[in-house]
Each structure stands twice: as C-alpha cells, then as structure tokens.
PDB file of C-alpha atoms and ligand atoms in Angstrom:
ATOM      1  CA  UNK A  30       9.197  14.339  21.578  1.00 67.00           C
ATOM      2  CA  UNK A  31       6.336  15.154  19.038  1.00 82.00           C
ATOM      3  CA  UNK A  32       3.236  14.028  20.199  1.00 96.00           C
ATOM      4  CA  UNK A  33       1.863  11.496  17.546  1.00 98.00           C
ATOM      5  CA  UNK A  34      -1.830  12.095  18.778  1.00 98.00           C
ATOM      6  CA  UNK A  35      -3.356  15.707  19.566  1.00 98.00           C
ATOM      7  CA  UNK A  36      -6.519  15.404  21.399  1.00 98.00           C
ATOM      8  CA  UNK A  37      -8.467  18.713  21.790  1.00 98.00           C
ATOM      9  CA  UNK A  38     -11.683  18.959  23.632  1.00 98.00           C
ATOM     10  CA  UNK A  39     -14.409  21.709  23.776  1.00 98.00           C
ATOM     11  CA  UNK A  40     -14.375  22.469  27.743  1.00 97.00           C
ATOM     12  CA  UNK A  41     -12.396  21.433  30.629  1.00 97.00           C
ATOM     13  CA  UNK A  42     -15.895  19.928  32.021  1.00 97.00           C
ATOM     14  CA  UNK A  43     -15.230  17.337  28.673  1.00 97.00           C
ATOM     15  CA  UNK A  44     -12.301  15.611  30.768  1.00 97.00           C
ATOM     16  CA  UNK A  45     -14.068  12.628  32.888  1.00 97.00           C
ATOM     17  CA  UNK A  46     -15.708  11.421  29.497  1.00 97.00           C
ATOM     18  CA  UNK A  47     -12.533  11.054  27.361  1.00 98.00           C
ATOM     19  CA  UNK A  48     -10.324   9.474  30.187  1.00 97.00           C
ATOM     20  CA  UNK A  49     -10.828   6.009  28.572  1.00 97.00           C
ATOM     21  CA  UNK A  50      -9.041   7.545  25.315  1.00 98.00           C
ATOM     22  CA  UNK A  51      -6.277   8.922  27.404  1.00 98.00           C
ATOM     23  CA  UNK A  52      -6.146   5.350  29.000  1.00 98.00           C
ATOM     24  CA  UNK A  53      -5.393   3.490  25.925  1.00 98.00           C
ATOM     25  CA  UNK A  54      -2.946   5.704  24.455  1.00 98.00           C
ATOM     26  CA  UNK A  55      -1.185   5.575  27.948  1.00 98.00           C
ATOM     27  CA  UNK A  56      -1.494   1.592  27.445  1.00 98.00           C
ATOM     28  CA  UNK A  57       0.391   1.571  24.179  1.00 98.00           C
ATOM     29  CA  UNK A  58       2.903   4.235  25.106  1.00 98.00           C
ATOM     30  CA  UNK A  59       1.648   6.542  22.277  1.00 98.00           C
ATOM     31  CA  UNK A  60       2.938  10.317  22.842  1.00 98.00           C
ATOM     32  CA  UNK A  61      -0.414  12.734  23.130  1.00 98.00           C
ATOM     33  CA  UNK A  62      -1.099  16.100  23.721  1.00 98.00           C
ATOM     34  CA  UNK A  63      -4.495  17.276  25.582  1.00 98.00           C
ATOM     35  CA  UNK A  64      -5.729  20.850  24.943  1.00 98.00           C
ATOM     36  CA  UNK A  65      -8.814  22.798  25.807  1.00 98.00           C
ATOM     37  CA  UNK A  66     -10.429  24.837  22.650  1.00 98.00           C
ATOM     38  CA  UNK A  67     -13.655  25.708  21.239  1.00 97.00           C
ATOM     39  CA  UNK A  68     -14.962  26.293  17.774  1.00 97.00           C
ATOM     40  CA  UNK A  69     -17.452  28.697  19.351  1.00 96.00           C
ATOM     41  CA  UNK A  70     -15.433  30.440  22.104  1.00 97.00           C
ATOM     42  CA  UNK A  71     -11.871  30.056  20.911  1.00 98.00           C
ATOM     43  CA  UNK A  72     -12.624  30.215  16.856  1.00 97.00           C
ATOM     44  CA  UNK A  73      -8.976  31.283  16.147  1.00 98.00           C
ATOM     45  CA  UNK A  74      -7.080  29.434  18.384  1.00 98.00           C
ATOM     46  CA  UNK A  75      -8.981  26.183  16.868  1.00 98.00           C
ATOM     47  CA  UNK A  76      -7.836  27.170  13.616  1.00 98.00           C
ATOM     48  CA  UNK A  77      -4.538  28.532  14.353  1.00 98.00           C
ATOM     49  CA  UNK A  78      -3.942  25.072  16.263  1.00 98.00           C
ATOM     50  CA  UNK A  79      -4.984  22.620  13.636  1.00 98.00           C
ATOM     51  CA  UNK A  80      -3.435  24.574  10.510  1.00 98.00           C
ATOM     52  CA  UNK A  81       0.106  24.019  12.372  1.00 98.00           C
ATOM     53  CA  UNK A  82      -0.265  20.628  14.335  1.00 98.00           C
ATOM     54  CA  UNK A  83       1.200  18.664  10.796  1.00 98.00           C
ATOM     55  CA  UNK A  84       4.480  20.647  11.055  1.00 97.00           C
ATOM     56  CA  UNK A  85       4.551  20.064  14.969  1.00 97.00           C
ATOM     57  CA  UNK A  86       4.814  16.412  13.648  1.00 97.00           C
ATOM     58  CA  UNK A  87       0.696  15.208  14.610  1.00 98.00           C
ATOM     59  CA  UNK A  88      -0.339  12.600  12.845  1.00 98.00           C
ATOM     60  CA  UNK A  89      -3.920  12.148  13.740  1.00 98.00           C
ATOM     61  CA  UNK A  90      -6.357  14.839  15.737  1.00 98.00           C
ATOM     62  CA  UNK A  91      -8.977  13.692  18.166  1.00 98.00           C
ATOM     63  CA  UNK A  92     -11.846  16.043  19.088  1.00 98.00           C
ATOM     64  CA  UNK A  93     -14.035  15.684  21.429  1.00 98.00           C
ATOM     65  CA  UNK A  94     -17.120  17.669  22.132  1.00 98.00           C
ATOM     66  CA  UNK A  95     -20.582  17.648  23.364  1.00 97.00           C
ATOM     67  CA  UNK A  96     -23.765  19.648  22.222  1.00 96.00           C
ATOM     68  CA  UNK A  97     -23.661  21.280  19.306  1.00 92.00           C
ATOM     69  CA  UNK A  98     -20.049  19.692  18.360  1.00 90.00           C
ATOM     70  CA  UNK A  99     -18.620  21.247  15.677  1.00 95.00           C
ATOM     71  CA  UNK A 100     -15.219  21.486  17.186  1.00 98.00           C
ATOM     72  CA  UNK A 101     -14.260  17.919  15.256  1.00 98.00           C
ATOM     73  CA  UNK A 102     -15.559  19.667  11.757  1.00 98.00           C
ATOM     74  CA  UNK A 103     -13.550  22.585  12.448  1.00 98.00           C
ATOM     75  CA  UNK A 104     -10.376  21.417  13.300  1.00 98.00           C
ATOM     76  CA  UNK A 105     -10.872  18.971  10.368  1.00 98.00           C
ATOM     77  CA  UNK A 106     -11.532  22.037   7.817  1.00 98.00           C
ATOM     78  CA  UNK A 107      -8.105  23.313   8.889  1.00 98.00           C
ATOM     79  CA  UNK A 108      -5.939  20.536   8.522  1.00 98.00           C
ATOM     80  CA  UNK A 109      -5.296  17.519   6.267  1.00 98.00           C
ATOM     81  CA  UNK A 110      -4.104  15.195   9.060  1.00 98.00           C
ATOM     82  CA  UNK A 111      -7.183  12.842   9.814  1.00 98.00           C
ATOM     83  CA  UNK A 112      -9.275  13.960  12.111  1.00 98.00           C
ATOM     84  CA  UNK A 113     -11.151  11.597  14.875  1.00 98.00           C
ATOM     85  CA  UNK A 114     -14.546  12.775  16.278  1.00 98.00           C
ATOM     86  CA  UNK A 115     -15.675  12.120  19.268  1.00 98.00           C
ATOM     87  CA  UNK A 116     -19.075  13.138  20.360  1.00 98.00           C
ATOM     88  CA  UNK A 117     -19.962  13.497  24.157  1.00 98.00           C
ATOM     89  CA  UNK A 118     -22.970  12.481  26.175  1.00 97.00           C
ATOM     90  CA  UNK A 119     -24.552  15.320  28.333  1.00 95.00           C
ATOM     91  CA  UNK A 120     -26.687  18.368  27.949  1.00 93.00           C
ATOM     92  CA  UNK A 121     -30.376  18.848  27.207  1.00 95.00           C
ATOM     93  CA  UNK A 122     -30.322  16.042  24.736  1.00 97.00           C
ATOM     94  CA  UNK A 123     -27.949  13.613  26.188  1.00 97.00           C
ATOM     95  CA  UNK A 124     -25.181  13.297  23.503  1.00 97.00           C
ATOM     96  CA  UNK A 125     -27.630  12.896  20.445  1.00 98.00           C
ATOM     97  CA  UNK A 126     -26.916  16.196  19.451  1.00 98.00           C
ATOM     98  CA  UNK A 127     -23.282  16.170  19.607  1.00 98.00           C
ATOM     99  CA  UNK A 128     -23.585  12.702  17.697  1.00 98.00           C
ATOM    100  CA  UNK A 129     -25.522  14.054  14.961  1.00 98.00           C
ATOM    101  CA  UNK A 130     -23.439  17.201  14.506  1.00 97.00           C
ATOM    102  CA  UNK A 131     -20.118  15.144  14.186  1.00 98.00           C
ATOM    103  CA  UNK A 132     -21.188  12.388  12.345  1.00 97.00           C
ATOM    104  CA  UNK A 133     -23.189  14.251   9.694  1.00 97.00           C
ATOM    105  CA  UNK A 134     -20.197  16.260   8.030  1.00 96.00           C
ATOM    106  CA  UNK A 135     -21.060  17.072   4.492  1.00 97.00           C
ATOM    107  CA  UNK A 136     -19.128  15.614   1.800  1.00 98.00           C
ATOM    108  CA  UNK A 137     -15.691  17.130   1.490  1.00 98.00           C
ATOM    109  CA  UNK A 138     -14.558  17.521   5.124  1.00 98.00           C
ATOM    110  CA  UNK A 139     -14.184  13.934   6.659  1.00 98.00           C
ATOM    111  CA  UNK A 140     -14.527  13.263  10.427  1.00 98.00           C
ATOM    112  CA  UNK A 141     -14.284   9.532  11.173  1.00 98.00           C
ATOM    113  CA  UNK A 142     -16.606   9.676  13.907  1.00 98.00           C
ATOM    114  CA  UNK A 143     -17.190   7.254  17.133  1.00 98.00           C
ATOM    115  CA  UNK A 144     -20.006   6.625  18.814  1.00 98.00           C
ATOM    116  CA  UNK A 145     -21.119   7.873  22.747  1.00 98.00           C
ATOM    117  CA  UNK A 146     -20.126   6.560  26.090  1.00 97.00           C
ATOM    118  CA  UNK A 147     -16.845   5.103  26.919  1.00 96.00           C
ATOM    119  CA  UNK A 148     -16.795   2.603  24.319  1.00 97.00           C
ATOM    120  CA  UNK A 149     -16.581   5.474  21.456  1.00 98.00           C
ATOM    121  CA  UNK A 150     -13.689   7.413  23.823  1.00 98.00           C
ATOM    122  CA  UNK A 151     -12.098   4.112  24.215  1.00 98.00           C
ATOM    123  CA  UNK A 152     -12.377   3.288  19.938  1.00 98.00           C
ATOM    124  CA  UNK A 153     -11.242   6.782  19.699  1.00 98.00           C
ATOM    125  CA  UNK A 154      -7.840   6.172  20.758  1.00 98.00           C
ATOM    126  CA  UNK A 155      -7.979   2.606  19.050  1.00 98.00           C
ATOM    127  CA  UNK A 156      -8.371   3.795  15.712  1.00 98.00           C
ATOM    128  CA  UNK A 157      -5.682   6.421  15.906  1.00 98.00           C
ATOM    129  CA  UNK A 158      -3.358   3.398  17.300  1.00 98.00           C
ATOM    130  CA  UNK A 159      -4.518   1.489  13.763  1.00 98.00           C
ATOM    131  CA  UNK A 160      -3.606   4.612  11.749  1.00 98.00           C
ATOM    132  CA  UNK A 161      -0.208   5.271  13.652  1.00 98.00           C
ATOM    133  CA  UNK A 162       0.467   1.847  13.091  1.00 98.00           C
ATOM    134  CA  UNK A 163       0.141   1.599   9.378  1.00 98.00           C
ATOM    135  CA  UNK A 164       4.008   3.477   9.461  1.00 97.00           C
ATOM    136  CA  UNK A 165       5.102   1.864  13.197  1.00 98.00           C
ATOM    137  CA  UNK A 166       5.686  -1.823  13.167  1.00 98.00           C
ATOM    138  CA  UNK A 167       6.299  -2.089  16.759  1.00 98.00           C
ATOM    139  CA  UNK A 168       2.760  -0.404  17.153  1.00 98.00           C
ATOM    140  CA  UNK A 169       1.533  -2.645  14.873  1.00 98.00           C
ATOM    141  CA  UNK A 170       2.419  -5.936  17.253  1.00 98.00           C
ATOM    142  CA  UNK A 171       1.312  -4.411  20.160  1.00 98.00           C
ATOM    143  CA  UNK A 172      -2.020  -4.005  18.414  1.00 98.00           C
ATOM    144  CA  UNK A 173      -2.380  -7.327  17.543  1.00 98.00           C
ATOM    145  CA  UNK A 174      -1.546  -8.504  21.011  1.00 98.00           C
ATOM    146  CA  UNK A 175      -4.086  -6.585  22.418  1.00 98.00           C
ATOM    147  CA  UNK A 176      -6.408  -7.995  20.108  1.00 98.00           C
ATOM    148  CA  UNK A 177      -5.111 -11.331  21.353  1.00 98.00           C
ATOM    149  CA  UNK A 178      -5.565 -10.738  24.610  1.00 98.00           C
ATOM    150  CA  UNK A 179      -9.014  -9.235  23.996  1.00 97.00           C
ATOM    151  CA  UNK A 180     -10.107 -12.559  22.319  1.00 98.00           C
ATOM    152  CA  UNK A 181      -8.752 -14.575  25.251  1.00 98.00           C
ATOM    153  CA  UNK A 182     -10.807 -12.494  27.744  1.00 98.00           C
ATOM    154  CA  UNK A 183     -13.669 -13.592  25.966  1.00 97.00           C
ATOM    155  CA  UNK A 184     -13.064 -17.340  25.456  1.00 97.00           C
ATOM    156  CA  UNK A 185     -12.044 -17.104  29.248  1.00 97.00           C
ATOM    157  CA  UNK A 186     -15.662 -15.580  29.946  1.00 97.00           C
ATOM    158  CA  UNK A 187     -17.404 -18.094  27.571  1.00 96.00           C
ATOM    159  CA  UNK A 188     -15.793 -20.890  29.696  1.00 95.00           C
ATOM    160  CA  UNK A 189     -16.629 -19.408  33.065  1.00 95.00           C
ATOM    161  CA  UNK A 190     -20.238 -18.804  32.002  1.00 95.00           C
ATOM    162  CA  UNK A 191     -20.457 -22.471  30.551  1.00 94.00           C
ATOM    163  CA  UNK A 192     -19.447 -24.193  33.656  1.00 93.00           C
ATOM    164  CA  UNK A 193     -21.687 -21.886  35.730  1.00 93.00           C
ATOM    165  CA  UNK A 194     -24.918 -22.229  34.020  1.00 91.00           C
ATOM    166  CA  UNK A 195     -24.570 -25.279  31.977  1.00 84.00           C
ATOM    167  CA  UNK A 196     -22.750 -28.188  34.371  1.00 70.00           C
TER     168      UNK A 196
HETATM  169  C1  RP5 B  16     -18.906  22.135  24.583  1.00 95.15           C
HETATM  170  O1  RP5 B  16     -20.303  22.492  25.105  1.00 95.15           O
HETATM  171  C2  RP5 B  16     -17.798  21.315  24.923  1.00 95.15           C
HETATM  172  O2  RP5 B  16     -17.259  20.642  24.395  1.00 95.15           O
HETATM  173  C3  RP5 B  16     -18.779  20.567  26.247  1.00 95.15           C
HETATM  174  O3  RP5 B  16     -19.160  19.772  25.844  1.00 95.15           O
HETATM  175  C4  RP5 B  16     -20.587  21.248  26.184  1.00 95.15           C
HETATM  176  C5  RP5 B  16     -20.554  22.511  27.489  1.00 95.15           C
HETATM  177  O4  RP5 B  16     -19.219  23.194  27.457  1.00 95.15           O
HETATM  178  P1  RP5 B  16     -18.979  23.816  29.038  1.00 95.15           P
HETATM  179  O5  RP5 B  16     -20.164  24.630  29.079  1.00 95.15           O
HETATM  180  O6  RP5 B  16     -19.522  23.038  30.137  1.00 95.15           O
HETATM  181  O7  RP5 B  16     -17.689  24.686  28.887  1.00 95.15           O
HETATM  182  O8  RP5 B  16     -18.715  23.204  23.450  1.00 95.15           O
END
C-alpha cells in the first residue's frame, strides 16, 4: 500500500525526537514511511526522493532536522506536495537554529513549520492528518473523536483540580 505520509529526517540520531510524530500516525492508522536523508550529506537523494514522492502516492511530507535544518526547505523546493517542517532540539543552540532556518523560508516555497519539542512533533502528525482528512471522511471522523477525547480529558482534570483545591 502507498504511504500517505513520508517522514524524512536528517540523521538517525533524530529518531528519538520524532517518536511522538510516529506514535500519532500509528494511533490514526495512517500509512507512513520513515527515511534518513540529509540535505547536505546526501543532497541528490533528497532531490530525487522529493521529486518522485507524489508519483509514489505520498500526500504529505514531514521533514525533521536539527542544527542548520535546511532539509524541509530543500524537500519543498523539489515537490509541490505540502511539506511540514519539524525543527529538532539539540546541538549548540538547542534547536533555535533549526527553528529559525525551518520557519524563515523566503517567499515562494512554503514549509509549514511546527514548534520545538514533543508538542511540535505531535502536531506535525496532527497537521498531516488534517490535510489527509480533507479527502478521507473516516479519518476526519477519527480526528473529531480525538478532539472530543482531548476536551473530555481537560474537563476531567478541571473537575479533579476543583475537588482537590476548592473543596
Ligand atoms: C542534522 O544535523 C540532523 O537532522 C541532525 O539533527 C543534526 C546532527 O546530525 P548527526 O551529526 O547526529 O548525524 O542534519
């Protein structure tokens, strides 16, 4: 089966920081692939992969990288598919470099950039799912249920806090 979401990361060392992305994709049963490729170490592979992704059936690409983090921008330059950029914490500047280099794409080639940390990694998958859900009613229903469950968890936490702190 073709993978709807292609996840690419700049290094195998990035894997622990994209676990929340993969967890959400698994939770929603979204078919995905994961590849290691680097905009500076394997530039030709990145270009070839991005250029052929749509023909391979990919609908959304998530590109995760740390440090100078040009991976998402390079991928976006070689495809017309939506590209979600996930900057990763770590290195000398602890991700600030990755955040700025991913989010500050010059006009003309968009990268939808998420935040640093596990929240950003989780949201990368949820944004990909929102894009896919536009054409997949069953996935859209699961997304609605996810948000109902999330709201219910907040309501339960609110009740618990009130009972404990405002008896
Ligand atoms: C980036 O450089 C990768 O995405 C990774 O976050 C960072 C360091 O890579 P390694 O030196 O650990 O392979 O390209």
